[in-house]
Coordinates of C-alpha atoms and ligand atoms in Angstrom, one line a residue:
M1480 CA -16.5 160.0 179.8
T1481 CA -14.3 162.8 178.4
E1482 CA -11.9 162.8 175.6
R1483 CA -8.3 161.5 176.3
L1484 CA -5.1 163.6 175.0
S1485 CA -3.6 162.3 172.5
W1486 CA -1.2 163.2 169.5
P1487 CA -4.4 163.1 166.5
G1488 CA -6.8 164.7 169.0
L1489 CA -4.2 167.9 169.5
L1490 CA -3.3 167.9 165.4
R1491 CA -7.0 167.9 164.8
Q1492 CA -7.5 170.5 167.3
L1493 CA -4.6 172.4 165.5
V1494 CA -6.0 171.6 161.8
R1495 CA -9.3 173.7 163.2
A1496 CA -7.4 176.8 162.4
R1497 CA -6.4 176.0 159.2
R1498 CA -6.1 179.4 157.7
H1499 CA -3.4 180.1 160.4
L1500 CA -1.7 177.4 160.4
A1501 CA -1.7 177.6 156.0
L1502 CA 0.0 181.3 157.3
A1503 CA 2.3 180.4 159.2
N1504 CA 3.6 177.3 157.4
G1505 CA 3.6 179.5 154.0
A1506 CA 5.7 182.4 156.3
A1507 CA 8.2 179.8 157.7
F1508 CA 8.4 178.1 153.9
L1509 CA 9.7 182.2 152.6
V1510 CA 11.8 181.8 156.0
G1511 CA 13.6 180.2 154.2
L1512 CA 13.0 180.8 150.6
V1513 CA 14.7 184.2 151.2
S1514 CA 17.6 182.8 153.8
L1515 CA 18.6 180.8 150.8
P1516 CA 20.9 183.3 148.6
M1517 CA 22.6 185.0 151.7
P1518 CA 25.4 182.9 151.7
A1519 CA 25.7 182.8 147.9
L1520 CA 26.2 186.4 147.9
I1521 CA 29.7 186.9 149.2
P1522 CA 31.1 183.7 147.5
K1523 CA 29.6 185.4 143.9
L1524 CA 31.3 188.8 145.3
V1525 CA 34.7 187.2 145.5
D1526 CA 34.1 185.5 142.3
W1527 CA 32.8 189.2 140.4
L1528 CA 35.5 191.1 141.9
L1529 CA 38.8 189.4 142.9
L1530 CA 38.4 185.8 140.7
R1531 CA 36.9 186.6 137.6
P1532 CA 36.6 191.4 137.6
G1533 CA 33.9 191.5 135.2
T1534 CA 32.0 189.5 134.5
Q1535 CA 28.8 190.4 137.2
P1536 CA 25.4 190.4 134.9
A1537 CA 25.1 193.5 132.8
W1538 CA 22.2 195.1 135.2
L1539 CA 24.8 195.6 137.7
A1540 CA 27.7 197.1 136.2
P1541 CA 27.1 200.7 134.8
A1542 CA 29.1 202.6 132.9
G1543 CA 32.3 203.3 135.3
G1544 CA 33.1 202.9 139.0
W1545 CA 30.9 199.8 139.3
A1546 CA 32.6 197.9 141.9
A1547 CA 31.6 200.8 144.3
L1548 CA 28.0 201.1 143.4
L1549 CA 28.0 196.3 143.5
L1550 CA 29.1 196.6 147.2
P1551 CA 26.6 198.4 148.3
A1552 CA 23.9 197.1 145.8
C1553 CA 25.5 193.5 147.7
L1554 CA 24.6 194.9 151.2
L1555 CA 21.4 196.5 151.0
A1556 CA 20.3 193.1 149.7
L1557 CA 21.9 191.0 152.1
L1558 CA 19.7 193.6 155.0
S1559 CA 16.5 193.2 153.1
M1560 CA 16.8 189.8 153.1
R1561 CA 17.9 189.8 157.1
L1562 CA 15.0 192.1 157.5
A1563 CA 12.3 190.2 155.7
V1564 CA 13.5 187.3 157.2
L1565 CA 13.0 188.8 160.7
V1566 CA 9.3 190.1 159.7
L1567 CA 9.0 186.2 158.3
N1568 CA 10.0 184.9 161.4
R1569 CA 8.1 187.5 164.2
F1570 CA 4.9 186.7 161.8
Q1571 CA 5.5 182.9 162.1
A1572 CA 6.4 182.5 165.7
D1573 CA 2.7 184.8 166.6
A1574 CA 0.8 183.0 164.7
F1575 CA 2.2 180.2 166.1
M1576 CA 2.7 181.6 169.5
G1577 CA -1.5 182.6 168.7
L1578 CA -2.5 178.5 168.2
S1579 CA -0.7 177.4 171.1
K1580 CA -2.5 180.2 173.7
D1581 CA -5.5 179.4 171.9
L1582 CA -4.8 175.3 172.1
V1583 CA -3.8 175.7 176.0
F1584 CA -7.3 177.8 176.5
Q1585 CA -8.7 174.4 175.0
L1586 CA -7.5 172.4 177.4
R1587 CA -7.4 174.6 180.0
T1588 CA -11.3 174.9 180.1
G1589 CA -11.9 170.7 179.2
F1590 CA -9.7 170.1 182.3
M1591 CA -11.8 172.4 184.0
R1592 CA -14.7 171.0 182.9
H1593 CA -13.9 167.7 184.3
L1594 CA -12.7 168.4 187.2
E1595 CA -16.1 170.2 187.9
H1596 CA -18.2 166.7 187.0
V1597 CA -15.4 164.3 188.4
R1598 CA -16.7 162.6 191.8
L1599 CA -16.3 164.2 194.5
H1600 CA -14.8 161.3 196.3
A1601 CA -12.0 160.5 193.3
L1602 CA -11.2 163.7 193.1
E1603 CA -9.9 163.9 197.0
R1604 CA -8.4 160.6 197.0
A1605 CA -6.9 161.7 194.0
G1606 CA -5.3 164.5 195.2
G1607 CA -7.4 167.4 194.5
A1608 CA -5.8 171.2 194.8
M1609 CA -2.3 168.8 193.6
I1610 CA -3.8 167.7 190.3
A1611 CA -5.3 170.6 189.7
A1612 CA -1.9 172.4 189.9
R1613 CA 0.3 170.1 188.1
G1614 CA -2.7 169.6 185.9
I1615 CA -2.6 173.3 184.3
S1616 CA 1.6 173.2 184.5
D1617 CA 1.3 170.1 182.0
I1618 CA -1.2 171.5 179.5
D1619 CA 1.5 174.7 179.7
L1620 CA 4.3 172.6 178.6
I1621 CA 2.0 171.1 175.5
G1622 CA 1.2 174.3 174.6
N1623 CA 5.1 175.6 174.6
F1624 CA 5.9 172.6 172.7
L1625 CA 3.3 173.8 169.8
G1626 CA 4.1 177.4 170.2
A1627 CA 7.8 177.1 170.8
T1628 CA 9.6 173.9 170.0
L1629 CA 7.3 172.4 167.1
S1630 CA 7.4 176.2 165.1
R1631 CA 10.7 176.9 165.3
A1632 CA 11.4 173.0 164.2
L1633 CA 9.0 173.6 161.1
V1634 CA 11.0 176.7 160.4
A1635 CA 14.5 174.5 160.5
A1636 CA 12.9 171.8 158.4
L1637 CA 11.8 174.0 155.7
S1638 CA 15.3 175.9 155.8
L1639 CA 16.8 172.4 155.6
L1640 CA 15.1 172.1 152.4
C1641 CA 15.7 174.6 150.9
I1642 CA 19.7 173.9 152.0
A1643 CA 19.7 170.9 150.7
A1644 CA 18.1 172.3 147.2
A1645 CA 20.8 174.7 146.6
L1646 CA 23.7 171.9 148.1
L1647 CA 22.1 170.0 145.2
W1648 CA 22.4 172.6 143.1
L1649 CA 25.8 173.2 143.6
N1650 CA 27.3 169.3 143.5
A1651 CA 25.5 166.5 144.1
W1652 CA 27.4 164.3 145.4
L1653 CA 28.6 166.2 148.1
A1654 CA 24.9 167.1 148.9
V1655 CA 23.7 163.3 148.8
A1656 CA 27.1 163.0 150.8
I1657 CA 25.8 165.4 153.1
F1658 CA 21.8 164.9 153.5
L1659 CA 22.9 161.2 154.2
I1660 CA 24.4 161.9 157.3
Y1661 CA 20.9 163.4 158.9
P1662 CA 19.6 160.2 159.7
G1663 CA 22.6 159.6 162.0
F1664 CA 22.0 162.8 163.9
I1665 CA 17.8 161.8 164.1
V1666 CA 18.8 158.7 165.6
F1667 CA 21.4 159.8 167.8
S1668 CA 19.0 162.2 169.4
V1669 CA 16.0 159.9 169.8
R1670 CA 18.0 158.3 172.4
A1671 CA 19.7 161.0 173.3
S1672 CA 16.2 162.1 174.0
R1673 CA 14.8 158.3 175.4
Q1674 CA 17.6 158.5 178.1
F1675 CA 16.8 162.6 178.9
T1676 CA 12.8 161.3 178.8
E1677 CA 14.1 159.1 181.7
L1678 CA 15.8 161.5 184.1
K1679 CA 13.5 164.0 183.6
M1680 CA 10.5 161.9 184.7
R1681 CA 12.7 161.0 187.5
E1682 CA 13.5 164.4 188.1
M1683 CA 9.9 165.8 188.1
Q1684 CA 8.3 162.9 190.7
A1685 CA 11.4 164.5 193.0
S1686 CA 10.4 167.1 192.2
E1687 CA 6.8 166.9 192.9
E1688 CA 7.5 164.4 196.2
L1689 CA 9.1 167.5 197.1
T1690 CA 6.2 169.6 196.6
Q1691 CA 3.7 167.6 197.7
A1692 CA 5.4 166.9 201.0
L1693 CA 6.3 170.6 201.6
S1694 CA 2.1 171.0 201.1
N1695 CA 1.2 169.1 203.4
A1696 CA 3.4 170.3 205.6
A1697 CA 2.4 174.0 205.0
E1698 CA -1.1 172.9 205.0
H1699 CA -1.5 170.9 208.6
A1700 CA 1.4 173.2 210.3
R1701 CA 0.0 172.9 213.5
T1702 CA -0.6 169.7 213.7
L1703 CA 3.4 168.7 213.1
R1704 CA 4.6 171.1 215.7
V1705 CA 1.6 170.4 218.6
T1706 CA 3.1 166.5 217.7
S1707 CA 6.9 168.0 218.0
R1708 CA 7.0 165.9 214.5
S1709 CA 8.1 169.2 212.6
Q1710 CA 11.5 168.7 212.9
A1711 CA 11.6 164.4 211.8
Y1712 CA 9.0 165.6 208.9
F1713 CA 11.2 168.1 207.7
R1714 CA 14.0 166.7 208.1
A1715 CA 12.6 164.0 206.0
M1716 CA 11.8 166.5 203.4
E1717 CA 15.7 168.1 203.2
A1718 CA 15.9 164.4 202.1
L1719 CA 13.7 164.6 199.5
A1720 CA 15.3 168.2 198.7
A1721 CA 18.3 166.3 197.9
S1722 CA 17.2 163.5 196.0
A1723 CA 15.0 166.3 193.3
R1724 CA 18.7 168.0 193.5
D1725 CA 20.3 164.9 192.5
T1726 CA 17.8 163.9 189.4
S1727 CA 18.4 167.1 188.4
R1728 CA 21.6 167.7 188.2
Q1729 CA 22.1 164.1 186.7
F1730 CA 19.1 165.6 183.7
A1731 CA 20.8 168.7 183.9
S1732 CA 24.1 167.4 182.9
A1733 CA 23.3 164.7 180.6
S1734 CA 21.2 166.6 178.4
T1735 CA 24.1 169.4 178.2
A1736 CA 26.7 166.9 177.5
A1737 CA 24.6 165.7 174.5
M1738 CA 24.2 168.6 173.4
Q1739 CA 27.8 169.2 173.5
K1740 CA 28.7 166.4 172.4
S1741 CA 26.0 166.1 169.2
I1742 CA 28.0 170.2 168.5
V1743 CA 31.1 168.3 168.4
I1744 CA 30.0 165.6 166.2
F1745 CA 28.0 168.3 163.7
N1746 CA 32.0 170.1 163.1
V1747 CA 33.6 167.1 162.8
C1748 CA 31.3 166.7 159.6
V1749 CA 31.7 170.2 159.1
D1750 CA 35.3 169.7 158.3
L1751 CA 34.8 166.7 156.7
F1752 CA 32.9 168.4 153.9
Q1753 CA 35.2 171.2 153.9
V1754 CA 38.0 169.1 153.4
A1755 CA 36.3 167.4 150.7
A1756 CA 35.0 170.5 149.6
V1757 CA 38.5 172.3 148.7
G1758 CA 39.5 168.1 147.5
M1759 CA 36.6 168.8 144.7
A1760 CA 37.9 172.1 143.7
C1761 CA 41.4 171.1 143.4
Y1762 CA 40.6 167.6 141.1
F1763 CA 36.9 167.4 139.8
G1764 CA 36.4 171.3 138.6
L1765 CA 34.5 172.7 141.8
S1766 CA 35.0 176.5 141.4
V1767 CA 36.7 178.1 144.5
P1768 CA 33.0 180.3 144.8
E1769 CA 31.3 177.0 145.2
M1770 CA 33.2 176.0 147.9
L1771 CA 33.2 179.0 149.7
T1772 CA 28.9 178.6 148.7
M1773 CA 29.0 175.0 149.8
F1774 CA 30.8 176.0 153.5
A1775 CA 28.4 179.2 154.2
Y1776 CA 26.0 176.3 153.5
L1777 CA 27.1 174.0 155.9
W1778 CA 27.6 176.9 158.4
L1779 CA 23.7 177.4 157.7
M1780 CA 23.0 173.8 158.7
L1781 CA 23.7 174.6 162.4
N1782 CA 21.4 175.8 163.7
P1783 CA 18.1 174.1 162.0
M1784 CA 20.0 170.9 162.8
L1785 CA 20.1 172.2 167.0
D1786 CA 16.2 173.6 166.7
L1787 CA 15.2 170.2 165.2
M1788 CA 17.4 168.2 167.4
Q1789 CA 15.3 169.6 170.6
L1790 CA 12.4 168.4 169.1
P1791 CA 12.0 164.1 169.7
G1792 CA 12.9 165.3 173.5
G1793 CA 9.8 167.6 173.6
F1794 CA 7.9 165.0 171.8
F1795 CA 8.6 162.7 175.0
S1796 CA 8.0 165.3 177.7
V1797 CA 4.4 166.2 175.5
G1798 CA 3.9 162.8 176.1
A1799 CA 4.3 162.2 179.3
A1800 CA 2.3 165.7 180.2
M1801 CA -0.8 164.3 178.1
A1802 CA -0.1 160.7 180.4
R1803 CA -0.2 162.8 183.2
L1804 CA -3.3 164.6 182.2
N1805 CA -5.2 161.9 180.5
E1806 CA -4.7 159.8 184.4
V1807 CA -7.3 163.1 185.3
F1808 CA -8.9 162.6 182.5
A1809 CA -9.9 159.1 183.6
L1810 CA -11.5 159.9 186.4
E1811 CA -14.8 158.7 187.0
R1812 CA -17.3 161.4 186.0
E1813 CA -20.4 161.8 188.2
P1814 CA -23.2 160.3 186.5
D1815 CA -26.2 162.8 185.9
P1816 CA -28.3 160.7 183.9
G1817 CA -31.6 163.8 184.8
R1818 CA -29.0 166.3 182.9
A1819 CA -29.5 163.8 180.0
N1820 CA -32.6 163.7 180.0
G1821 CA -33.6 167.6 180.7
A1822 CA -35.3 166.6 183.6
G1823 CA -37.1 169.7 186.0
A1824 CA -35.8 170.2 189.0
P1825 CA -37.5 169.2 191.5
S1826 CA -40.3 171.6 193.0
G1827 CA -42.5 171.9 196.5
A1828 CA -42.1 171.4 199.7
G1829 CA -39.3 167.9 199.9
W1830 CA -39.6 164.6 201.8
L1831 CA -37.7 161.4 201.4
C1832 CA -37.8 158.0 201.0
V1833 CA -34.7 155.5 201.6
S1834 CA -35.5 151.8 200.6
G1835 CA -32.8 149.2 201.2
L1836 CA -30.3 151.2 200.8
A1837 CA -26.6 149.1 200.9
F1838 CA -23.2 150.5 199.9
S1839 CA -19.8 150.4 200.8
Y1840 CA -16.3 152.1 199.7
P1841 CA -13.8 149.9 196.8
G1842 CA -12.4 147.3 198.6
G1843 CA -14.0 148.0 202.0
A1844 CA -16.4 146.1 204.3
P1845 CA -20.6 146.9 203.5
L1846 CA -20.8 150.0 205.4
L1847 CA -24.8 150.6 205.2
A1848 CA -26.3 147.3 204.8
G1849 CA -29.8 147.8 202.9
L1850 CA -31.5 150.8 205.8
S1851 CA -34.7 152.1 204.8
F1852 CA -36.7 155.0 206.8
T1853 CA -38.2 158.2 205.7
V1854 CA -38.2 161.8 206.3
P1855 CA -41.5 163.3 205.3
A1856 CA -41.9 166.8 204.4
G1857 CA -41.8 169.6 207.2
A1858 CA -40.4 167.2 209.6
L1859 CA -37.2 167.3 211.8
V1860 CA -35.6 164.2 211.6
G1861 CA -31.9 163.7 213.4
I1862 CA -29.5 161.1 212.7
R1863 CA -26.9 159.6 215.4
G1864 CA -24.5 156.7 215.8
P1865 CA -20.7 156.1 216.8
S1866 CA -17.9 157.6 215.1
G1867 CA -17.4 155.7 211.7
S1868 CA -20.4 153.8 211.2
G1869 CA -21.5 156.0 208.1
K1870 CA -23.4 158.9 208.6
S1871 CA -21.8 161.6 206.1
T1872 CA -21.4 158.5 203.6
L1873 CA -25.1 158.4 203.6
L1874 CA -25.6 162.4 203.7
D1875 CA -23.1 162.0 200.5
L1876 CA -25.2 159.2 199.0
L1877 CA -28.4 161.6 199.9
L1878 CA -26.6 164.1 197.7
G1879 CA -26.1 161.7 195.0
F1880 CA -22.5 161.9 195.7
L1881 CA -22.2 158.4 195.8
C1882 CA -24.2 156.0 194.1
P1883 CA -25.6 153.3 196.7
H1884 CA -24.9 149.5 195.3
R1885 CA -28.8 148.3 196.2
G1886 CA -31.6 150.2 197.3
E1887 CA -33.2 153.7 196.3
I1888 CA -33.5 157.1 197.3
R1889 CA -36.8 159.0 196.6
L1890 CA -37.2 162.5 196.5
N1891 CA -40.8 163.7 196.2
G1892 CA -41.8 160.2 195.5
L1893 CA -39.3 160.1 192.2
P1894 CA -36.0 158.7 191.9
L1895 CA -33.0 160.7 192.7
S1896 CA -31.1 160.0 189.3
H1897 CA -34.6 161.5 188.0
F1898 CA -33.8 165.0 188.9
Q1899 CA -30.2 167.2 187.5
L1900 CA -27.2 167.0 190.0
A1901 CA -27.4 170.4 190.2
D1902 CA -30.8 171.2 190.9
L1903 CA -30.6 168.6 193.2
R1904 CA -28.1 170.5 195.0
R1905 CA -30.0 173.6 195.1
Y1906 CA -32.6 172.2 196.6
I1907 CA -30.7 169.9 199.3
A1908 CA -28.5 172.4 201.2
L1909 CA -25.7 170.3 203.0
V1910 CA -23.9 172.1 205.8
P1911 CA -20.7 169.4 206.3
Q1912 CA -18.7 169.2 209.9
K1913 CA -15.5 171.0 208.3
P1914 CA -17.0 173.4 206.1
G1915 CA -14.5 175.3 203.9
L1916 CA -13.8 179.0 203.0
L1917 CA -13.3 180.5 199.7
A1918 CA -11.5 183.6 199.0
G1919 CA -13.9 186.0 199.0
T1920 CA -15.5 188.6 201.3
L1921 CA -17.7 187.6 204.1
R1922 CA -20.4 188.6 202.4
D1923 CA -19.2 186.4 199.3
N1924 CA -19.3 183.4 201.4
V1925 CA -22.6 183.5 203.1
R1926 CA -24.4 184.2 199.7
L1927 CA -22.6 181.1 198.2
A1928 CA -26.3 179.8 197.3
S1929 CA -28.3 182.7 197.1
A1930 CA -28.4 186.3 196.1
A1931 CA -29.5 187.4 200.0
D1932 CA -29.3 190.9 200.2
D1933 CA -27.5 192.8 203.2
A1934 CA -29.9 193.2 205.5
A1935 CA -31.3 189.8 205.6
I1936 CA -27.3 188.5 206.2
L1937 CA -26.8 190.3 208.8
R1938 CA -30.4 189.3 210.6
M1939 CA -28.9 185.6 209.6
L1940 CA -25.8 186.6 210.6
R1941 CA -27.8 187.6 214.5
H1942 CA -29.7 184.2 214.4
C1943 CA -26.3 181.9 214.3
Q1944 CA -24.6 184.5 217.2
L1945 CA -22.4 185.8 215.2
E1946 CA -23.3 189.3 215.6
S1947 CA -20.7 190.8 218.1
W1948 CA -18.3 189.2 216.4
L1949 CA -19.5 191.0 212.9
A1950 CA -19.5 193.8 215.1
S1951 CA -15.6 193.7 216.1
L1952 CA -14.6 193.8 212.3
P1953 CA -14.3 197.4 211.3
Q1954 CA -14.4 196.3 207.2
G1955 CA -17.3 194.6 208.2
L1956 CA -19.3 191.9 205.5
D1957 CA -16.5 193.2 203.0
T1958 CA -13.9 191.8 205.6
V1959 CA -11.5 189.1 203.7
V1960 CA -11.6 186.0 205.0
G1961 CA -10.3 182.3 203.6
P1962 CA -7.0 182.1 201.7
G1963 CA -5.0 184.9 201.5
G1964 CA -7.6 186.5 204.0
Q1965 CA -8.1 186.7 207.9
A1966 CA -8.5 183.6 209.6
L1967 CA -11.4 182.3 211.1
S1968 CA -12.3 180.0 214.1
G1969 CA -13.6 176.5 213.7
G1970 CA -16.9 177.5 214.9
Q1971 CA -17.3 180.9 213.2
V1972 CA -16.6 179.0 209.8
Q1973 CA -19.5 176.3 210.8
R1974 CA -21.7 179.1 211.9
L1975 CA -21.3 181.3 208.4
A1976 CA -21.8 177.5 206.7
I1977 CA -25.0 177.6 208.6
A1978 CA -26.2 180.9 207.7
G1979 CA -25.6 180.2 204.2
A1980 CA -27.4 177.2 204.3
L1981 CA -31.0 179.0 205.4
L1982 CA -30.1 181.6 203.2
S1983 CA -30.3 179.5 200.6
P1984 CA -33.7 178.7 199.0
A1985 CA -32.9 174.8 199.5
S1986 CA -36.2 173.2 200.4
I1987 CA -34.4 170.2 202.6
L1988 CA -31.7 170.7 204.8
I1989 CA -28.7 168.3 205.9
F1990 CA -26.9 169.5 209.0
D1991 CA -23.7 166.7 209.2
E1992 CA -22.6 167.9 213.0
A1993 CA -22.7 170.8 212.1
T1994 CA -22.2 172.5 215.4
S1995 CA -20.0 170.1 216.7
A1996 CA -17.3 173.4 217.1
L1997 CA -19.8 175.4 219.4
D1998 CA -19.8 175.6 223.3
L1999 CA -22.7 173.9 224.3
E2000 CA -24.4 177.4 225.5
T2001 CA -23.4 179.3 221.9
E2002 CA -25.1 176.1 220.3
E2003 CA -28.7 176.0 222.0
R2004 CA -29.2 180.1 221.8
L2005 CA -28.1 179.5 218.0
V2006 CA -31.2 176.2 217.8
D2007 CA -33.5 178.0 220.1
A2008 CA -32.8 181.0 217.2
I2009 CA -32.9 179.1 214.0
M2010 CA -35.5 176.2 215.1
P2011 CA -38.9 178.5 213.0
L2012 CA -36.8 178.5 210.1
L2013 CA -35.8 174.4 210.4
R2014 CA -39.5 174.3 210.9
E2015 CA -40.4 175.7 207.1
R2016 CA -38.3 173.7 205.7
T2017 CA -37.6 169.2 205.8
T2018 CA -34.3 169.0 207.8
I2019 CA -32.0 166.0 209.0
V2020 CA -29.4 166.7 211.5
V2021 CA -26.3 164.6 212.3
S2022 CA -25.2 164.8 215.8
H2023 CA -24.3 163.8 219.2
R2024 CA -25.7 166.4 220.8
L2025 CA -29.4 166.2 223.2
S2026 CA -29.7 169.6 222.9
I2027 CA -30.4 169.4 219.6
L2028 CA -31.5 165.6 218.9
A2029 CA -34.5 166.7 221.7
A2030 CA -36.1 168.7 219.6
T2031 CA -36.7 166.5 216.6
D2032 CA -39.4 164.6 215.2
A2033 CA -37.8 161.3 215.2
T2034 CA -34.1 160.0 216.0
Y2035 CA -32.6 157.4 214.2
E2036 CA -29.6 155.5 215.3
L2037 CA -27.2 153.7 212.8
N2038 CA -25.2 151.5 214.1
G2039 CA -23.9 148.8 212.3
G2040 CA -25.1 149.4 208.8
R2041 CA -28.7 149.5 209.8
L2042 CA -31.0 151.9 211.6
Q2043 CA -32.6 151.8 215.0
G2044 CA -34.3 153.4 217.1
S2045 CA -37.8 156.2 216.6
P2046 CA -40.7 154.4 214.9
T2047 CA -40.7 155.6 211.7
L2048 CA -42.5 158.4 210.5
M2049 CA -43.8 158.0 207.4
Q2050 CA -44.9 160.6 204.5
P2051 CA -48.7 160.4 204.4
Q2052 CA -48.0 160.3 200.1
L2053 CA -46.2 157.2 200.4
L2054 CA -49.7 155.5 201.5
T2055 CA -51.3 156.4 198.3
Q2056 CA -48.4 156.0 195.9
D2057 CA -49.0 159.3 194.8
T2058 CA -45.8 160.5 193.2
D2059 CA -46.8 164.2 192.8
V2060 CA -43.2 166.2 192.5
Ligands
LIG2985 N1 -13.8 157.9 200.6 C1 -13.7 157.3 201.0 N2 -13.4 156.3 201.0 C2 -13.0 154.8 201.6 N3 -13.8 154.7 202.8 C3 -14.1 156.3 202.8 C4 -14.2 156.9 202.7 N4 -15.0 158.1 203.5 C5 -15.6 157.3 204.6 N5 -14.5 156.2 204.3 C6 -14.9 155.1 205.8 O1 -16.2 154.9 205.5 C7 -16.5 154.8 207.4 C8 -17.5 155.5 207.6 O2 -17.1 157.2 207.2 P1 -18.3 158.1 207.6 O3 -19.4 158.0 206.9 O4 -17.9 159.5 207.6 O5 -19.0 158.0 209.2 P2 -19.2 158.7 210.1 O6 -20.0 160.1 209.1 O7 -20.3 157.9 210.8 O8 -18.1 159.4 211.4 C9 -15.4 155.3 208.1 O9 -14.9 153.4 208.0 C10 -14.3 155.5 206.8 O10 -12.8 155.3 206.8
LIG2986 MG1 -18.9 162.3 209.5

């Protein structure tokens, strides 16, 4: 099972880069320290030059014209401190950004590895492409939080710590009073961000519904247009767009209002403390430069406070992103006991023996009710049956995409679970009824399961009746097909998939209505051309076409969850219980 995402888990991953983290934190602390004397410098100048001239330290008072030197010296000090803060801030932000990008990379690879092994049916049910795209943006959100929000908040917290120390040194009573208002701010921002999180979730949900509907409409534009449902569908989507607009407006308005409110509250607090400081200067011996320094520190607190107030909202958003990612991580992975046992790959001529196979989809009626059959090595077996009778499901069971509830499938005499799934799928090639094209050239798509050279590819495309079509393509095998490339007809895609399977080294070939989009004449020519190649391997053909079924050694009829029809073919080894692989 894939490990779920959690705050302690993220922290553990960050802590793995201990050295970088320590350097980044060290830089943040230095930023706080270096910024600290800045607000005190100008009030000190006022003290030295205006209020009590001549009280500056001896080393700053060379004989004659000292004031002329003091001003540029202070300016230089201020400039150097600002430069140091800039450099340290850059270093700290870079270090954090580096850490977050590493973490994003680790999360992305973990996410991709999980998707690679998720059960096919669970992935399709969960929404395939949609959850993949959402997963990547959620991981980015986590990375940005760690790289930007958290790093800024860290600098802010350390700056506030330094300011607190400076204020305490200036006047303990005022400092305590100032820092007593902190909890109030934190409670306010946590409460506000809870409200934002809810609004943000609604905004994201509305935007996701719109994206899903739009990508569905774009993918099935043809279906919508030919059924004249396009207009109604798009009008319904406009309602979704309006809802996305409203929820987005609500979120933006609430978050801006809260931010403005908190700035006003902060300013009122600053006013209060300024009045208090003047009062202390009048009645409790606070000097004027100390009072000015205090004012400067109060203003210096504004940005760190705002940075810290972003933190709870960030925590909630990251929590929501982690919850969504965990939904994907909760998708069941394909059990692969063969991989755990380091089992060897199947070899030699392939034969299959299915006994007492029963299967039903979750919540569905029994689909396969204890069926048994054998496909001997080198045989060509046909399966037919009404639509929805479970033919494709049976093939998914043979490839380990699904697990039977009862019964057993043996390959070369050994249970399927004996083999690693990757080896099994190299050994058994399946051509589905609706094969897909991956983005790439024609050559890439035909060579998905083999390393065939161009001559072999061209020969196979000729067998698959694609020769004249290929000749019409100016770029030949280099023609880009699939997403972003040339569109192909259903029959062309089917024939490319058949060519790919025949070029693969698989010992067992399975065709699931793989010629359903071809006209009878082309199909017959294709079957004639590839029949000698099929005879070199073991083949299962699911089809309704009599022209193909007539050429099989046996044809089973799947109906009512059971196989009927042809006499059962027996693998010779079965009779002697030989389990030679
Ligand atoms: N992933 C799935 N989840 C639930 N039911 C499914 C799934 N795939 C297929 N079915 C149902 O199982 C039945 C058999 O489907 P299938 O094996 O594709 O039939 P066939 O290939 O014989 O036309 C159908 O009723 C179909 O609705
Ligand atoms: Mg089917």
